PDB file of C-alpha atoms in Angstrom:
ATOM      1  CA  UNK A  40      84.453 126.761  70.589  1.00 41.00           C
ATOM      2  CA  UNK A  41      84.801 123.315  72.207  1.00 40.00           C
ATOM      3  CA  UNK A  42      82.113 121.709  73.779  1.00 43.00           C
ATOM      4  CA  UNK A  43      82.487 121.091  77.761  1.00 46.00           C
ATOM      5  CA  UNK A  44      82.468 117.381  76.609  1.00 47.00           C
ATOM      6  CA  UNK A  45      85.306 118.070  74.938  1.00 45.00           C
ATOM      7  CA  UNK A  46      86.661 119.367  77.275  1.00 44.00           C
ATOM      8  CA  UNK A  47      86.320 117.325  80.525  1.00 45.00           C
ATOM      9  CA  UNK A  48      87.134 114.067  77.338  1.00 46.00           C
ATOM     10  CA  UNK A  49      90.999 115.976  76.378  1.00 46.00           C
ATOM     11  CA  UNK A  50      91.399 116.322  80.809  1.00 45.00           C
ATOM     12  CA  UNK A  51      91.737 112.563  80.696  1.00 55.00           C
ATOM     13  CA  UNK A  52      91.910 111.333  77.196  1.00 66.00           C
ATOM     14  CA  UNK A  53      93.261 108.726  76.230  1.00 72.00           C
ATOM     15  CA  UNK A  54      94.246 108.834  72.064  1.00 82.00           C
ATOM     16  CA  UNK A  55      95.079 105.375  69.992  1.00 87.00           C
ATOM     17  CA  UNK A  56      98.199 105.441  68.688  1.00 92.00           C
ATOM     18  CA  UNK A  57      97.265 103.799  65.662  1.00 94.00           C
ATOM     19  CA  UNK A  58      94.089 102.299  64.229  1.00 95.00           C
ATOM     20  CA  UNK A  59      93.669  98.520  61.646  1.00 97.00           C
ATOM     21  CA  UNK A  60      90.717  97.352  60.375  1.00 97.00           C
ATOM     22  CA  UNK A  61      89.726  94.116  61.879  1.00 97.00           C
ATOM     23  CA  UNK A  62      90.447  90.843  59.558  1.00 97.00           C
ATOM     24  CA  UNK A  63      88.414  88.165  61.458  1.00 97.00           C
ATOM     25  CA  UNK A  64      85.576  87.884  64.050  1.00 97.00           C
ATOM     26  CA  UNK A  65      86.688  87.349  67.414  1.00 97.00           C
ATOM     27  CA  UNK A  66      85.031  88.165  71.012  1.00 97.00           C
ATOM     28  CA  UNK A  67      86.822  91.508  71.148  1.00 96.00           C
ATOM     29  CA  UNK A  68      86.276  92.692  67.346  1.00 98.00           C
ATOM     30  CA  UNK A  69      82.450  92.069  68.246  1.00 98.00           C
ATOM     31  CA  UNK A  70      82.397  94.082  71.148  1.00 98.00           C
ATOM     32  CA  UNK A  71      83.972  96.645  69.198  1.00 98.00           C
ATOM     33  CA  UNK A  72      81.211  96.867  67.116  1.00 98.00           C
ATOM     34  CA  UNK A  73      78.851  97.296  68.784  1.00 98.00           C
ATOM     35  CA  UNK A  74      80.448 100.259  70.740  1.00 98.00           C
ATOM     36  CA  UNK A  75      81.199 101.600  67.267  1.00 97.00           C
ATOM     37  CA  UNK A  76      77.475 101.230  66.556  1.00 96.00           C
ATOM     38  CA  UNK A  77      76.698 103.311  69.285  1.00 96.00           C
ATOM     39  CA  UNK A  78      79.094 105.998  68.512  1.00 96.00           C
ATOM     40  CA  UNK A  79      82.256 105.408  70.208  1.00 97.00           C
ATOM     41  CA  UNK A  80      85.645 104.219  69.286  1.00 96.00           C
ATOM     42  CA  UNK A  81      85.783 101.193  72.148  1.00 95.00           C
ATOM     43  CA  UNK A  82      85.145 101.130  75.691  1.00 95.00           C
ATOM     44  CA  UNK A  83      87.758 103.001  76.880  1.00 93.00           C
ATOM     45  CA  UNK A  84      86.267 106.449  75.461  1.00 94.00           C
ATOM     46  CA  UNK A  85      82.422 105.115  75.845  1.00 96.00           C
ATOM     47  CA  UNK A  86      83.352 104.969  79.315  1.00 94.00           C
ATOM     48  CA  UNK A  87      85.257 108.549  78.926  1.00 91.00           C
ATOM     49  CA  UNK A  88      82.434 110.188  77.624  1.00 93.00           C
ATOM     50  CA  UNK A  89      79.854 108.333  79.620  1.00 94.00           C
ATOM     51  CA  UNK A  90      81.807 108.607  82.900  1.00 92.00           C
ATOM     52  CA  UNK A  91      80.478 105.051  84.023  1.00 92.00           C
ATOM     53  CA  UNK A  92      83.547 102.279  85.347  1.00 91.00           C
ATOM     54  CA  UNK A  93      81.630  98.950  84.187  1.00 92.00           C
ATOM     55  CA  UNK A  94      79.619  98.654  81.031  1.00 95.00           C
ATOM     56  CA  UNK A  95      76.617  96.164  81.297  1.00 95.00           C
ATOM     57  CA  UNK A  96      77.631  92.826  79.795  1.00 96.00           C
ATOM     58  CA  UNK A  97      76.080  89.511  78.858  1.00 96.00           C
ATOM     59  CA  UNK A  98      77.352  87.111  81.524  1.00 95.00           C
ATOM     60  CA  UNK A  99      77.383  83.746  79.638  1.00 95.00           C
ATOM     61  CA  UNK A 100      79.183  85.293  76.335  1.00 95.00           C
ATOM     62  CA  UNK A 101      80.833  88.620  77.841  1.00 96.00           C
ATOM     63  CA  UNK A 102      79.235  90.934  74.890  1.00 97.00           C
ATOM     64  CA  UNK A 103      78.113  94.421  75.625  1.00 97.00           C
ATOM     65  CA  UNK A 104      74.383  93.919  76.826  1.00 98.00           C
ATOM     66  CA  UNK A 105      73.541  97.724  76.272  1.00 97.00           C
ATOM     67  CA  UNK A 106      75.262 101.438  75.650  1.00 97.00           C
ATOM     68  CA  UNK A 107      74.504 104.707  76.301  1.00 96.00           C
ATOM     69  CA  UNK A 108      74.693 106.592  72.653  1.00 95.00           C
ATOM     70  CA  UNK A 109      75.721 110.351  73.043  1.00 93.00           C
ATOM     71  CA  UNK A 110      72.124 111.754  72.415  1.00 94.00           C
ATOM     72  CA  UNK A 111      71.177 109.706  75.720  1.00 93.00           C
ATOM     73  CA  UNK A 112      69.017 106.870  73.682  1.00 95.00           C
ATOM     74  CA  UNK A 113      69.774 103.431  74.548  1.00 96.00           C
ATOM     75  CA  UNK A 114      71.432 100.613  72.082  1.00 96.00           C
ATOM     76  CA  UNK A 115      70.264  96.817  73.360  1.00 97.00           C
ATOM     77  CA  UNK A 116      72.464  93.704  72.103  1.00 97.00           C
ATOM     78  CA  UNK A 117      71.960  90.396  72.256  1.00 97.00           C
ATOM     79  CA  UNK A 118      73.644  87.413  73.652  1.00 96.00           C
ATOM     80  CA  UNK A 119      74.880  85.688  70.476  1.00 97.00           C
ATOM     81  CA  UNK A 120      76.935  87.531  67.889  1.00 97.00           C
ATOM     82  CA  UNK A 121      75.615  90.626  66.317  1.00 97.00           C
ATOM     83  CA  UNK A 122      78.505  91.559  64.111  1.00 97.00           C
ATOM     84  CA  UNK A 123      78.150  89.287  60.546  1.00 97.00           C
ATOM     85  CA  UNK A 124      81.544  88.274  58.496  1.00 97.00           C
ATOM     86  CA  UNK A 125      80.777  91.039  56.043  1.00 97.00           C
ATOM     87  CA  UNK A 126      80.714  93.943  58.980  1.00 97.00           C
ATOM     88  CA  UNK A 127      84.132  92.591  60.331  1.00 98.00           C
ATOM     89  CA  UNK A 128      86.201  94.667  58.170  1.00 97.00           C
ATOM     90  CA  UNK A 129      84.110  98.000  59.336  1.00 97.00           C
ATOM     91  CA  UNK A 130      85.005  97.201  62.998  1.00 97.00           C
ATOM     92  CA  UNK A 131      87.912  99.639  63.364  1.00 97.00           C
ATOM     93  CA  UNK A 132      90.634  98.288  66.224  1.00 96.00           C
ATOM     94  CA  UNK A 133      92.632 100.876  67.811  1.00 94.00           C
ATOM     95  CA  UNK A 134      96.045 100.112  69.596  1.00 91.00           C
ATOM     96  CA  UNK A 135      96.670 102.476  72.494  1.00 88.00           C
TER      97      UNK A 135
END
């Protein structure tokens, strides 16, 4: 039996067409992570599931200041880069 989640997320899902791995660091590939960290693919199904329009952002760098995870608990970032060279390749990058 699906979840009510799961169903309100298939009403208006959006599903990647195809998925890489990223290769180098870059703005986007550390945002990436750290919606990944919390449990989602990238922002567009954080803000899916979460049902928010804008997620809270760092305004000097543009990183994700903070995410909702799924079990409600909160996931703070900092400004500078969180995501080291050896995570890179674990940041998955979908293509929509």
């Amino acid at each position: 039996k699906m979840s009510e989640v799961s169903e309100v997320m298939t009403k208006a899902d959006m599903k990647p067409k195809s998925m890489y791995r990223a290769k180098m660091w870059s703005d986007d590939v550390e945002n990436l992570y750290r919606f990944q960290q919390a449990g989602y693919r990238d922002e567009v199904e954080y803000k899916q599931v979460k049902q928010v329009d804008e997620v809270e952002c760092w305004p000097e760098t543009g990183f994700v200041k903070k995410l909702q995870r799924r079990d409600n608990t909160f996931y703070y970032y900092n400004r500078q880069r969180e995501c080291e060279d050896k995570d890179v390749r674990k940041v998955k990058v979908y293509v929509y």
